[in-house]
Structure formats: structure tokens, C-alpha cells
Amino acid sequence: MVLTIHKEITKIEKGTIVTPAGFKAAGIHTGVKRKRNDLGVIYCESPASAAAVYTLNVIQAAPLKVTKESIAEEGKIQAVIVNSGNANACTGKQGENDAYLMRRATAEQFSLPEHYVAVASTGIIGLDMPMEKIIPGIKKLNPEATEKSANQFNESILTTDLVIKSTCYQTTINGKTVTMAGSAKGSGMIEPNMATMLAFITTDAAIEPDMLQVALKEVTDKTFNCITIDGDTSTNDMVLVMSSGKAANEALTPEHEEWDVFVELLKQTCEDLAKMIARDGEGATKLIEVEVNGAYDDSQAVKVAKTVVGSSLVKTAVYGADANWGRIIAAIGYSGAVVDAETIDTSIGHIQLLKDSQPLSYSEEEATEYLKNETIKISIDLNVGNGSGKAWGCDLTYDYVRINASYRS
Amino acid sequence: MVLTIHKEITKIEKGTIVTPAGFKAAGIHTGVKRKRNDLGVIYCESPASAAAVYTLNVIQAAPLKVTKESIAEEGKIQAVIVNSGNANACTGKQGENDAYLMRRATAEQFSLPEHYVAVASTGIIGLDMPMEKIIPGIKKLNPEATEKSANQFNESILTTDLVIKSTCYQTTINGKTVTMAGSAKGSGMIEPNMATMLAFITTDAAIEPDMLQVALKEVTDKTFNCITIDGDTSTNDMVLVMSSGKAANEALTPEHEEWDVFVELLKQTCEDLAKMIARDGEGATKLIEVEVNGAYDDSQAVKVAKTVVGSSLVKTAVYGADANWGRIIAAIGYSGAVVDAETIDTSIGHIQLLKDSQPLSYSEEEATEYLKNETIKISIDLNVGNGSGKAWGCDLTYDYVRINASYRS
């Protein structure tokens, strides 16, 4: 069954957030950041079903409040306005007013009710929004359905990211072609760096907002919530999905016979973006993927995977190309998951390091060679149950310290 | 009352683990490490009341099992044998046998029942113990009650530690002079670095083992359990207290009118050692102390303090002398503690940065100047309750990455 699903989902190499039917995008430079685009919009021709998940941080930036209010009204969004360079966080009453003003200006620009507009911000926290740049910028936004305009949007949401993060997949549901695409920004605000993560996903699948929320929650727990750069959780994180319904499939619900195909489509899209974010973590030179099998259950497997991929000692060992299984087993031991201290198997790539918690003889040269790759897979079998899960992260490097220890001014 | 207690406890500048009556120590070089002492013993003239706490890591090294068994027998310990250079962890059945052999050889050397001997190890994990060096070493140990022999012991337990960690305090209980001293090793094994923490505390106070355990548990939660170097928990951590009873005070119990004095004596000793460990964290240039007030309760205050002091972004900001309150408030927000997003006050040293979660105007130059000190105090008031607590850590530096990314061989 899993195989069947994978066959039906095709990566669209040149696809962008405007490839799904009904979507347009724009991105411009308003001067909040020095050079790169800093204001963008995704626009849908008609009100799109919307679902979103937000940071678990108790301290949440003003735009999150405004977006939650918009979605709560009808579950529909037609435009999402995003700026980078200023996070509008810890800005009090003024910040709230500014987020509402951004929503209103966007609604006016596209002649929409205000609650059809979502707002997202990323950048410096604690500084008032430069509204004298943002508002005139919003009035200049002219979204198009071109690859160029999508890439202008993709650039407009970046902060310390080194690369644009974009992906696109296609499948069929009820014999109709369904397309989904995503754009994300990752780890790091310009100053101070706070690992804000934003992801925007567009699709033309037909689905009601509450069903979309169900799918997003399920998939987020297996993708975006399984990456860690440095364990710090931002005040501004947001994942927003909009579906235009223009694929004209029968509306998706968990009872729909191809519900699993849609969830898998969303999972592929989110996993791609999540891995791109991890690989582009501040100072990172390598993507680390940890796969755990044989856990008590799936959530414990994810717990172990996240603990291992988040361990500073594992991260520095990978940076140093050191097959340091001692740090891996120690992280497993303090993960809080059910573990039998005598039954742990561990491999790096195809090289098995531990069997029943005991070191095997392996070639250090071969292991060091493997650890020089840009993607490192650590596989763990706890042999206590049938749970499995994955998590992604990156190595901890001199550059991480350099980026984060440098003065803001 | 707190003031009274503090008055009665005096720091003994030249005091060591052999200053409390009844204790002797030794430390020698056997060749497990290249140069520095690597085998040591603390010996008590008579069976001492013993209490210990151990790592919460599910993967525990063999010596911990042996020490637990020894203490379980009678609650008495007369000798603790400690080696550095090899942790005897993840060494299976052979490792257990070796730990038992170390206990037996020590018992024979000092003509003691085996269950009067505790064993502790720190160093490389996954390698069999070099028993051909350890056993002849044990036979050479000749403990004395001199400052020199205490310092030889202090050195014998170190791994990547840059400095010896030792402290000593005196007070009176029932009019009798009571002395307590401690020796510890901190963050970092030679290779691979795993932040093993060992602490050994001697006192001549009269107290039964179970009461000593009560005091140790209470104090550990406020001291050793409040430090974090990199969030990784070792397989070998152990804190062991031995009391000879030679001060001849009335045996201490929570009902004793000076119980609080004894607990405070133990707290001062443990806090000193904990702060020394944090300051000497791998690659550290600064000790960071986070004090939280106004939390819902004391345990939530400690939770917030530990989250802030453990944040990689706060640690790098302190390294870079950057008064980055945004990272502090973000860490408070994801600590999991009860927080009101509108009422957080934050200071660095005497400089207040946030009032009611809003940035104040302060001199960046003054803040940067303060952050160049070797001890950095971050004070937080959550203004939601009366809980208070502290945690200690260190900055995250290039040297941390260098130390931990270097090859084991």
C-alpha cells in the first residue's frame, strides 16, 4: 500500500507555489532589509480553505494573533502577506496595531474582506515595524502566476537562510490532477538569530478547512515538528496551507478513499521543506537524519530520534566526522523513552556500530569516510516494540557559534 | 533566619576532603592517562554513613551498579576507589566483572568487607578497563591526611577539566565544630567527551545514612541538578557523601534543631562544586547564573532558569557579549513553565532590559561592557507567583566545537 502511494506522487522539478491552480505570488524590496526582497504575498483567485499550526512558545508575535483571528472567522484565506527583516514580536500594543494595519492594507489592495488575509513576519524582535516602508510596499504588490514571481516571493521571506526552500508534487485524486507546492524559510533571523520557521503551502485539492487542519496537524507532527536546529523555539513559527479547490476532486475527508494519498502528498511536501530547513541550519555543513525502529510506540521513536539529532555532542561528532556511538547511546539513554540498556542496535549509514548495546568491530576509516557525506543517516533499533519514527537536524559547527555570537550592531 | 545560617558557615580556604576528621586520601598515576594522576582513593578510619545520587540516564556504567550494591548493604562506606581515563561504560559483562574486581582489590588493600567500598570511573566509554594497570595501582595506594595527598586525589579524578574543583566549609552543630569538604570533576571526558560529573563529599558530622540521603537529595536538586553544560547527560554521573561522625554532634535528623544548618552546609559545598563545574565547562570562558523570581512555584522557577541557561542562543550571545534579551524571553516562552507574556522583567547584572515584557532603553555599551565579565548574572521576574530558583551554565564557544568535533584518535 505504501508503495502504491509513492508511485502516484510525482515530484515537479520546476514547480512553485503558483503551480497549483488558482494561485499567484509576488515579492519586492521595500528597504526593511538591506538588499534582498523583504515583502511578499501569496494570492488565491477565490477564497481558499485554510489551516495553520503555530509555535508552541508562550510568547507569540502579533501577526500570529491576527492570522488566528482571520482563519477562525470562516476558515478561508485569499491572501497571505509576509515580511522579513522585522518579526513584530515583543512589540506590545503598537505591534498588534501594526499587524492589523498590515492586514487592512492588504485587504484594501486586493479588495477582500479583512478576515480573508493572513499575516506573517520574521526578523528582528523588539523593534517597532517600519510601517512607512511596509504599507507603501503592500500597495505595490502585483501578484502573478509565473515562476519568476514565485521565486520573488520565496526570496522575500528569507532572513539568514542561504538558499530558497521550495518544492512541488503532483498526484491524482478521483482521476483529477492535484498539485501541491510549498515555500519555507528556516533557521535564523537576521539579528538576533532565533530560528524562526515559516512555511506556506498551496494546493488545488478540494478540501474543507477543518479537514485540512486534521491533515496538517497529523503531517506536521511527523515533519516540521521532527526537525531541530538548536532546540530553541521561535516566537513566530507558522505553517499555513491554502487549498483553492480548483482540481475539482470530490471534497477530501478521512472517509474519502484517497484521503491517504492526499495526506501522503502533504507529507512529502512538508518533509521536503523540513529537510531543506534542517540542511540550511545556521552554520550547518550536513543534514543528519535519525531513524528509530523497535521503539515502544511511534511517539517514543520520534522522541528518541529528536533527542539524538538534537544532542550537541552528536552534532559536533558528525561535524568532526567521528563515529562516536558513545554519544548516540548516551542520548538514547536520557531521551526519556522506554529503553532496554542491553538491546540497542546502532548504525551510521550502512556501517553497524552497536549490536545489543555492545560495540562491534568496524573500520574507523570507512566510518570517517561515510561521515564526510553531506547527508548522514543514523539508524537505531531499540528492540523493545514496533514503533518507528524519524527526525532531522544538522551538525554543530564553528560557524554556528560565529553567526550567533556576533554583535547585533 | 537565612542570614543567621549564613553567618555560622565559614569557608575554609585551604580546606580539602581530608580536613573533616577521620578522612585520608591518595592519588597516583598508573598509565591509564598519559600524564596526570588517574587513580585515587578516599579512605575513612571507620565505616562512614554514605548517601549517593546517580545519573538519570537509563544507560548506566558498571561502577554505579557496584556502588549501589555496596551502599544498599549497610549504608556504610569506608573507601571509594576512583579512576579516570576509562569510564567502564557499555562494556557488558566484562565491565561488571572489572568493577567488582576493583572493589575486591580495594577491600583487600585496606582490609575491609567488600560492601564498604564504592567504585567510580570516568573516561572513554566502550573500552575494556586496563585492569593490568588498575589492580597494581590499587595495591600502591597509601592514603594520608595531608593537603598534598588530597590534591593528588583531586587530580586523579579529572579528565578534560582545566582546574581542580575543591571546597571546604565549617560550622558548629550542638556546639561542636563540623567540617565538610568536596572534590569534583566536571564537563568532559578525555575522548569522547561526555560531560561526566563526579563529586565526592566528606564530613565529620554525625548522621545516619538514610538521613544523609534525605539531605543529599534535597540539596542535589538545587545545586548539581541546576547546572547544564550542553544538555547531554552522562552514563557515569555520581555524587557520593561520606560522614565519619567524628564531630560527635547529636545525630542529625530533620527534627534536630540544627538540621537546617547541616542542609545549608551541604548546599554551600555542593553549590560551590556545581558552579566550579559550570565555569570549567568545555570551551567555556564565562559562568552564567540565571536567577528566576516570581514563578508559579520553586520548581517552575528552576525550570525556567535551566531552560534559559541551557539555550544555545543565550549561550552564544553571552560569549559574544551581546545583551540579546530576545533570546532570553524566547527561552522563557518555551520553557514549559506558567508564564504571563505581558509581565516578564529581565536584567543582565544591574542593567534592566525588559519591564512587563517590553524593551527598556538602556546603554548597549554598558551592557556589552558588563557581558565581558567572567561571571554573568541574568535575573528574571515572571510576576506570576512567589517561586524562586537558580541555575548555572557556561557560554558556548568555538572551543566547545573544537574540543568535541576533534577525532577520538
mmCIF file of N, CA, C and O in Angstrom, chain B residues 72-151:
data_model
loop_
_atom_site.group_PDB
_atom_site.id
_atom_site.type_symbol
_atom_site.label_atom_id
_atom_site.label_comp_id
_atom_site.label_asym_id
_atom_site.label_seq_id
_atom_site.Cartn_x
_atom_site.Cartn_y
_atom_site.Cartn_z
ATOM 1 N N ALA B 72 23.673 -0.267 49.512
ATOM 2 C CA ALA B 72 22.407 -0.916 49.891
ATOM 3 C C ALA B 72 22.600 -1.871 51.070
ATOM 4 O O ALA B 72 21.693 -2.074 51.881
ATOM 5 N N GLU B 73 23.796 -2.422 51.185
ATOM 6 C CA GLU B 73 24.047 -3.452 52.197
ATOM 7 C C GLU B 73 23.873 -2.917 53.623
ATOM 8 O O GLU B 73 23.114 -3.457 54.411
ATOM 9 N N GLU B 74 24.547 -1.816 53.949
ATOM 10 C CA GLU B 74 24.558 -1.330 55.340
ATOM 11 C C GLU B 74 24.474 0.189 55.420
ATOM 12 O O GLU B 74 24.439 0.767 56.506
ATOM 13 N N GLY B 75 24.562 0.850 54.250
ATOM 14 C CA GLY B 75 24.591 2.317 54.257
ATOM 15 C C GLY B 75 25.924 2.871 54.700
ATOM 16 O O GLY B 75 26.025 4.043 55.069
ATOM 17 N N LYS B 76 26.948 2.045 54.687
ATOM 18 C CA LYS B 76 28.274 2.482 55.152
ATOM 19 C C LYS B 76 29.317 2.282 54.051
ATOM 20 O O LYS B 76 29.297 1.260 53.354
ATOM 21 N N ILE B 77 30.213 3.234 53.968
ATOM 22 C CA ILE B 77 31.328 3.138 53.024
ATOM 23 C C ILE B 77 32.589 3.573 53.764
ATOM 24 O O ILE B 77 32.568 4.540 54.528
ATOM 25 N N GLN B 78 33.677 2.845 53.515
ATOM 26 C CA GLN B 78 34.922 3.234 54.187
ATOM 27 C C GLN B 78 35.991 3.645 53.169
ATOM 28 O O GLN B 78 36.964 4.306 53.540
ATOM 29 N N ALA B 79 35.802 3.223 51.921
ATOM 30 C CA ALA B 79 36.765 3.627 50.888
ATOM 31 C C ALA B 79 36.041 3.782 49.564
ATOM 32 O O ALA B 79 35.191 2.960 49.223
ATOM 33 N N VAL B 80 36.364 4.851 48.820
ATOM 34 C CA VAL B 80 35.839 4.971 47.468
ATOM 35 C C VAL B 80 37.028 5.005 46.509
ATOM 36 O O VAL B 80 37.959 5.808 46.670
ATOM 37 N N ILE B 81 37.022 4.074 45.576
ATOM 38 C CA ILE B 81 38.110 3.971 44.600
ATOM 39 C C ILE B 81 37.624 4.607 43.287
ATOM 40 O O ILE B 81 36.521 4.327 42.833
ATOM 41 N N VAL B 82 38.427 5.502 42.737
ATOM 42 C CA VAL B 82 38.029 6.255 41.548
ATOM 43 C C VAL B 82 39.149 6.219 40.518
ATOM 44 O O VAL B 82 40.311 6.465 40.846
ATOM 45 N N ASN B 83 38.784 5.898 39.271
ATOM 46 C CA ASN B 83 39.797 6.036 38.217
ATOM 47 C C ASN B 83 39.283 6.969 37.141
ATOM 48 O O ASN B 83 38.073 7.093 36.926
ATOM 49 N N SER B 84 40.205 7.622 36.456
ATOM 50 C CA SER B 84 39.857 8.429 35.283
ATOM 51 C C SER B 84 40.611 7.883 34.073
ATOM 52 O O SER B 84 41.613 7.184 34.210
ATOM 53 N N GLY B 85 40.084 8.188 32.868
ATOM 54 C CA GLY B 85 40.722 7.702 31.643
ATOM 55 C C GLY B 85 39.926 6.608 30.982
ATOM 56 O O GLY B 85 40.024 6.399 29.773
ATOM 57 N N ASN B 86 39.141 5.894 31.762
ATOM 58 C CA ASN B 86 38.270 4.837 31.221
ATOM 59 C C ASN B 86 36.995 4.792 32.058
ATOM 60 O O ASN B 86 37.060 4.672 33.279
ATOM 61 N N ALA B 87 35.841 4.922 31.411
ATOM 62 C CA ALA B 87 34.563 5.054 32.127
ATOM 63 C C ALA B 87 33.945 3.717 32.495
ATOM 64 O O ALA B 87 32.982 3.669 33.249
ATOM 65 N N ASN B 88 34.471 2.637 31.943
ATOM 66 C CA ASN B 88 33.867 1.316 32.158
ATOM 67 C C ASN B 88 32.358 1.366 31.904
ATOM 68 O O ASN B 88 31.566 0.874 32.703
ATOM 69 N N ALA B 89 31.983 1.973 30.776
ATOM 70 C CA ALA B 89 30.566 2.061 30.392
ATOM 71 C C ALA B 89 30.374 1.358 29.056
ATOM 72 O O ALA B 89 31.266 1.393 28.205
ATOM 73 N N CYS B 90 29.227 0.737 28.837
ATOM 74 C CA CYS B 90 28.944 -0.031 27.625
ATOM 75 C C CYS B 90 30.018 -1.099 27.423
ATOM 76 O O CYS B 90 30.502 -1.306 26.310
ATOM 77 N N THR B 91 30.373 -1.741 28.499
ATOM 78 C CA THR B 91 31.426 -2.766 28.450
ATOM 79 C C THR B 91 30.875 -4.136 28.836
ATOM 80 O O THR B 91 31.645 -5.090 29.016
ATOM 81 N N GLY B 92 29.548 -4.218 29.003
ATOM 82 C CA GLY B 92 28.886 -5.512 29.187
ATOM 83 C C GLY B 92 29.324 -6.265 30.430
ATOM 84 O O GLY B 92 29.678 -5.669 31.445
ATOM 85 N N LYS B 93 29.281 -7.599 30.317
ATOM 86 C CA LYS B 93 29.588 -8.487 31.446
ATOM 87 C C LYS B 93 31.029 -8.281 31.936
ATOM 88 O O LYS B 93 31.300 -8.252 33.131
ATOM 89 N N GLN B 94 31.932 -8.122 30.971
ATOM 90 C CA GLN B 94 33.335 -7.903 31.316
ATOM 91 C C GLN B 94 33.488 -6.653 32.190
ATOM 92 O O GLN B 94 34.227 -6.653 33.187
ATOM 93 N N GLY B 95 32.775 -5.607 31.845
ATOM 94 C CA GLY B 95 32.836 -4.363 32.609
ATOM 95 C C GLY B 95 32.352 -4.543 34.036
ATOM 96 O O GLY B 95 32.951 -4.013 34.979
ATOM 97 N N GLU B 96 31.266 -5.306 34.181
ATOM 98 C CA GLU B 96 30.768 -5.579 35.536
ATOM 99 C C GLU B 96 31.796 -6.343 36.351
ATOM 100 O O GLU B 96 32.072 -6.001 37.495
ATOM 101 N N ASN B 97 32.355 -7.378 35.732
ATOM 102 C CA ASN B 97 33.388 -8.151 36.428
ATOM 103 C C ASN B 97 34.536 -7.256 36.866
ATOM 104 O O ASN B 97 35.047 -7.368 37.985
ATOM 105 N N ASP B 98 34.947 -6.358 35.965
ATOM 106 C CA ASP B 98 36.077 -5.482 36.278
ATOM 107 C C ASP B 98 35.748 -4.546 37.435
ATOM 108 O O ASP B 98 36.592 -4.288 38.300
ATOM 109 N N ALA B 99 34.523 -4.029 37.452
ATOM 110 C CA ALA B 99 34.131 -3.129 38.557
ATOM 111 C C ALA B 99 34.141 -3.894 39.884
ATOM 112 O O ALA B 99 34.591 -3.375 40.912
ATOM 113 N N TYR B 100 33.641 -5.140 39.848
ATOM 114 C CA TYR B 100 33.690 -5.960 41.072
ATOM 115 C C TYR B 100 35.134 -6.246 41.487
ATOM 116 O O TYR B 100 35.473 -6.254 42.665
ATOM 117 N N LEU B 101 35.988 -6.493 40.495
ATOM 118 C CA LEU B 101 37.407 -6.750 40.808
ATOM 119 C C LEU B 101 38.065 -5.525 41.442
ATOM 120 O O LEU B 101 38.874 -5.659 42.364
ATOM 121 N N MET B 102 37.713 -4.327 40.937
ATOM 122 C CA MET B 102 38.253 -3.104 41.539
ATOM 123 C C MET B 102 37.802 -2.986 42.995
ATOM 124 O O MET B 102 38.571 -2.596 43.873
ATOM 125 N N ARG B 103 36.544 -3.347 43.245
ATOM 126 C CA ARG B 103 36.034 -3.277 44.612
ATOM 127 C C ARG B 103 36.775 -4.268 45.512
ATOM 128 O O ARG B 103 37.211 -3.918 46.617
ATOM 129 N N ARG B 104 36.955 -5.498 44.986
ATOM 130 C CA ARG B 104 37.607 -6.528 45.809
ATOM 131 C C ARG B 104 39.060 -6.153 46.119
ATOM 132 O O ARG B 104 39.513 -6.263 47.259
ATOM 133 N N ALA B 105 39.781 -5.681 45.103
ATOM 134 C CA ALA B 105 41.189 -5.318 45.313
ATOM 135 C C ALA B 105 41.310 -4.189 46.337
ATOM 136 O O ALA B 105 42.237 -4.194 47.170
ATOM 137 N N THR B 106 40.385 -3.246 46.294
ATOM 138 C CA THR B 106 40.409 -2.131 47.251
ATOM 139 C C THR B 106 40.108 -2.641 48.660
ATOM 140 O O THR B 106 40.756 -2.246 49.642
ATOM 141 N N ALA B 107 39.115 -3.527 48.755
ATOM 142 C CA ALA B 107 38.768 -4.112 50.057
ATOM 143 C C ALA B 107 39.973 -4.840 50.646
ATOM 144 O O ALA B 107 40.296 -4.705 51.838
ATOM 145 N N GLU B 108 40.684 -5.584 49.805
ATOM 146 C CA GLU B 108 41.860 -6.319 50.279
ATOM 147 C C GLU B 108 42.969 -5.373 50.721
ATOM 148 O O GLU B 108 43.589 -5.563 51.762
ATOM 149 N N GLN B 109 43.179 -4.328 49.910
ATOM 150 C CA GLN B 109 44.257 -3.386 50.215
ATOM 151 C C GLN B 109 44.063 -2.748 51.585
ATOM 152 O O GLN B 109 45.027 -2.520 52.313
ATOM 153 N N PHE B 110 42.794 -2.485 51.965
ATOM 154 C CA PHE B 110 42.541 -1.789 53.228
ATOM 155 C C PHE B 110 41.875 -2.700 54.267
ATOM 156 O O PHE B 110 41.389 -2.216 55.290
ATOM 157 N N SER B 111 41.885 -4.001 54.010
ATOM 158 C CA SER B 111 41.315 -4.987 54.930
ATOM 159 C C SER B 111 39.887 -4.641 55.348
ATOM 160 O O SER B 111 39.576 -4.512 56.540
ATOM 161 N N LEU B 112 39.033 -4.448 54.353
ATOM 162 C CA LEU B 112 37.643 -4.077 54.603
ATOM 163 C C LEU B 112 36.716 -5.139 54.014
ATOM 164 O O LEU B 112 37.098 -5.846 53.089
ATOM 165 N N PRO B 113 35.484 -5.234 54.542
ATOM 166 C CA PRO B 113 34.483 -6.021 53.826
ATOM 167 C C PRO B 113 34.237 -5.353 52.466
ATOM 168 O O PRO B 113 34.314 -4.124 52.364
ATOM 169 N N GLU B 114 33.924 -6.163 51.447
ATOM 170 C CA GLU B 114 33.763 -5.587 50.109
ATOM 171 C C GLU B 114 32.671 -4.522 50.048
ATOM 172 O O GLU B 114 32.785 -3.541 49.321
ATOM 173 N N HIS B 115 31.611 -4.708 50.840
ATOM 174 C CA HIS B 115 30.497 -3.752 50.722
ATOM 175 C C HIS B 115 30.794 -2.416 51.413
ATOM 176 O O HIS B 115 29.944 -1.550 51.445
ATOM 177 N N TYR B 116 31.987 -2.255 51.966
ATOM 178 C CA TYR B 116 32.400 -0.936 52.473
ATOM 179 C C TYR B 116 33.159 -0.137 51.413
ATOM 180 O O TYR B 116 33.702 0.932 51.685
ATOM 181 N N VAL B 117 33.201 -0.666 50.183
ATOM 182 C CA VAL B 117 33.939 0.001 49.109
ATOM 183 C C VAL B 117 32.976 0.478 48.011
ATOM 184 O O VAL B 117 32.122 -0.278 47.551
ATOM 185 N N ALA B 118 33.111 1.744 47.608
ATOM 186 C CA ALA B 118 32.383 2.300 46.455
ATOM 187 C C ALA B 118 33.357 2.445 45.289
ATOM 188 O O ALA B 118 34.563 2.616 45.500
ATOM 189 N N VAL B 119 32.824 2.338 44.063
ATOM 190 C CA VAL B 119 33.659 2.421 42.857
ATOM 191 C C VAL B 119 33.094 3.487 41.928
ATOM 192 O O VAL B 119 31.880 3.562 41.736
ATOM 193 N N ALA B 120 33.978 4.309 41.356
ATOM 194 C CA ALA B 120 33.547 5.302 40.355
ATOM 195 C C ALA B 120 34.590 5.370 39.247
ATOM 196 O O ALA B 120 35.790 5.228 39.507
ATOM 197 N N SER B 121 34.113 5.569 38.012
ATOM 198 C CA SER B 121 35.014 5.639 36.856
ATOM 199 C C SER B 121 34.579 6.762 35.939
ATOM 200 O O SER B 121 33.397 7.070 35.838
ATOM 201 N N THR B 122 35.534 7.349 35.236
ATOM 202 C CA THR B 122 35.209 8.365 34.236
ATOM 203 C C THR B 122 36.275 8.338 33.146
ATOM 204 O O THR B 122 37.456 8.142 33.438
ATOM 205 N N GLY B 123 35.868 8.491 31.900
ATOM 206 C CA GLY B 123 36.837 8.476 30.804
ATOM 207 C C GLY B 123 36.191 7.954 29.539
ATOM 208 O O GLY B 123 34.990 8.131 29.328
ATOM 209 N N ILE B 124 36.949 7.288 28.709
ATOM 210 C CA ILE B 124 36.446 6.740 27.460
ATOM 211 C C ILE B 124 35.393 5.675 27.732
ATOM 212 O O ILE B 124 35.524 4.912 28.679
ATOM 213 N N ILE B 125 34.350 5.627 26.912
ATOM 214 C CA ILE B 125 33.378 4.558 27.087
ATOM 215 C C ILE B 125 33.557 3.518 25.987
ATOM 216 O O ILE B 125 34.086 3.797 24.926
ATOM 217 N N GLY B 126 33.130 2.289 26.300
ATOM 218 C CA GLY B 126 33.143 1.223 25.308
ATOM 219 C C GLY B 126 34.470 0.498 25.187
ATOM 220 O O GLY B 126 34.617 -0.385 24.348
ATOM 221 N N LEU B 127 35.417 0.856 26.004
ATOM 222 C CA LEU B 127 36.706 0.142 26.002
ATOM 223 C C LEU B 127 36.834 -0.639 27.304
ATOM 224 O O LEU B 127 36.463 -0.141 28.365
ATOM 225 N N ASP B 128 37.368 -1.857 27.214
ATOM 226 C CA ASP B 128 37.570 -2.640 28.427
ATOM 227 C C ASP B 128 38.558 -1.929 29.359
ATOM 228 O O ASP B 128 39.487 -1.264 28.905
ATOM 229 N N MET B 129 38.345 -2.076 30.651
ATOM 230 C CA MET B 129 39.221 -1.442 31.640
ATOM 231 C C MET B 129 40.622 -2.041 31.544
ATOM 232 O O MET B 129 40.785 -3.258 31.456
ATOM 233 N N PRO B 130 41.639 -1.209 31.594
ATOM 234 C CA PRO B 130 43.027 -1.716 31.598
ATOM 235 C C PRO B 130 43.382 -2.226 32.996
ATOM 236 O O PRO B 130 44.105 -1.565 33.751
ATOM 237 N N MET B 131 42.856 -3.405 33.318
ATOM 238 C CA MET B 131 42.979 -3.916 34.689
ATOM 239 C C MET B 131 44.436 -4.188 35.066
ATOM 240 O O MET B 131 44.787 -4.190 36.243
ATOM 241 N N GLU B 132 45.278 -4.427 34.043
ATOM 242 C CA GLU B 132 46.692 -4.678 34.337
ATOM 243 C C GLU B 132 47.381 -3.425 34.882
ATOM 244 O O GLU B 132 48.454 -3.508 35.478
ATOM 245 N N LYS B 133 46.739 -2.267 34.693
ATOM 246 C CA LYS B 133 47.262 -1.039 35.312
ATOM 247 C C LYS B 133 46.526 -0.704 36.605
ATOM 248 O O LYS B 133 47.117 -0.223 37.573
ATOM 249 N N ILE B 134 45.218 -0.955 36.602
ATOM 250 C CA ILE B 134 44.372 -0.563 37.741
ATOM 251 C C ILE B 134 44.702 -1.387 38.997
ATOM 252 O O ILE B 134 44.895 -0.831 40.086
ATOM 253 N N ILE B 135 44.749 -2.705 38.844
ATOM 254 C CA ILE B 135 44.910 -3.556 40.037
ATOM 255 C C ILE B 135 46.266 -3.323 40.731
ATOM 256 O O ILE B 135 46.311 -3.097 41.953
ATOM 257 N N PRO B 136 47.381 -3.326 39.990
ATOM 258 C CA PRO B 136 48.654 -2.990 40.667
ATOM 259 C C PRO B 136 48.621 -1.580 41.260
ATOM 260 O O PRO B 136 49.217 -1.341 42.323
ATOM 261 N N GLY B 137 47.898 -0.676 40.605
ATOM 262 C CA GLY B 137 47.763 0.692 41.122
ATOM 263 C C GLY B 137 47.090 0.702 42.483
ATOM 264 O O GLY B 137 47.539 1.375 43.419
ATOM 265 N N ILE B 138 46.003 -0.049 42.602
ATOM 266 C CA ILE B 138 45.261 -0.081 43.873
ATOM 267 C C ILE B 138 46.183 -0.545 45.007
ATOM 268 O O ILE B 138 46.126 -0.033 46.126
ATOM 269 N N LYS B 139 47.074 -1.485 44.678
ATOM 270 C CA LYS B 139 47.961 -2.028 45.718
ATOM 271 C C LYS B 139 49.024 -1.030 46.167
ATOM 272 O O LYS B 139 49.712 -1.246 47.172
ATOM 273 N N LYS B 140 49.165 0.040 45.384
ATOM 274 C CA LYS B 140 50.159 1.058 45.756
ATOM 275 C C LYS B 140 49.545 2.207 46.539
ATOM 276 O O LYS B 140 50.263 3.104 46.989
ATOM 277 N N LEU B 141 48.228 2.228 46.684
ATOM 278 C CA LEU B 141 47.575 3.387 47.299
ATOM 279 C C LEU B 141 47.836 3.438 48.795
ATOM 280 O O LEU B 141 47.618 2.460 49.513
ATOM 281 N N ASN B 142 48.300 4.588 49.251
ATOM 282 C CA ASN B 142 48.660 4.744 50.643
ATOM 283 C C ASN B 142 48.121 6.084 51.158
ATOM 284 O O ASN B 142 48.840 7.066 51.238
ATOM 285 N N PRO B 143 46.838 6.131 51.478
ATOM 286 C CA PRO B 143 46.200 7.402 51.796
ATOM 287 C C PRO B 143 46.748 8.085 53.040
ATOM 288 O O PRO B 143 47.101 7.406 54.019
ATOM 289 N N GLU B 144 46.815 9.409 52.975
ATOM 290 C CA GLU B 144 47.269 10.214 54.106
ATOM 291 C C GLU B 144 46.305 11.382 54.321
ATOM 292 O O GLU B 144 45.544 11.723 53.433
ATOM 293 N N ALA B 145 46.399 11.993 55.479
ATOM 294 C CA ALA B 145 45.527 13.131 55.799
ATOM 295 C C ALA B 145 46.281 14.445 55.591
ATOM 296 O O ALA B 145 46.318 15.296 56.469
ATOM 297 N N THR B 146 46.880 14.590 54.419
ATOM 298 C CA THR B 146 47.645 15.812 54.142
ATOM 299 C C THR B 146 47.023 16.566 52.960
ATOM 300 O O THR B 146 46.341 15.974 52.125
ATOM 301 N N GLU B 147 47.286 17.865 52.914
ATOM 302 C CA GLU B 147 46.789 18.679 51.814
ATOM 303 C C GLU B 147 47.339 18.140 50.497
ATOM 304 O O GLU B 147 46.636 18.082 49.490
ATOM 305 N N LYS B 148 48.588 17.698 50.527
ATOM 306 C CA LYS B 148 49.212 17.185 49.312
ATOM 307 C C LYS B 148 48.493 15.934 48.797
ATOM 308 O O LYS B 148 48.188 15.819 47.609
ATOM 309 N N SER B 149 48.193 15.021 49.684
ATOM 310 C CA SER B 149 47.540 13.776 49.239
ATOM 311 C C SER B 149 46.124 14.067 48.742
ATOM 312 O O SER B 149 45.647 13.455 47.787
ATOM 313 N N ALA B 150 45.450 15.033 49.394
ATOM 314 C CA ALA B 150 44.105 15.410 48.922
ATOM 315 C C ALA B 150 44.181 15.967 47.506
ATOM 316 O O ALA B 150 43.358 15.632 46.642
ATOM 317 N N ASN B 151 45.171 16.784 47.252
ATOM 318 C CA ASN B 151 45.301 17.355 45.916
ATOM 319 C C ASN B 151 45.706 16.305 44.888
ATOM 320 O O ASN B 151 45.327 16.394 43.721
#
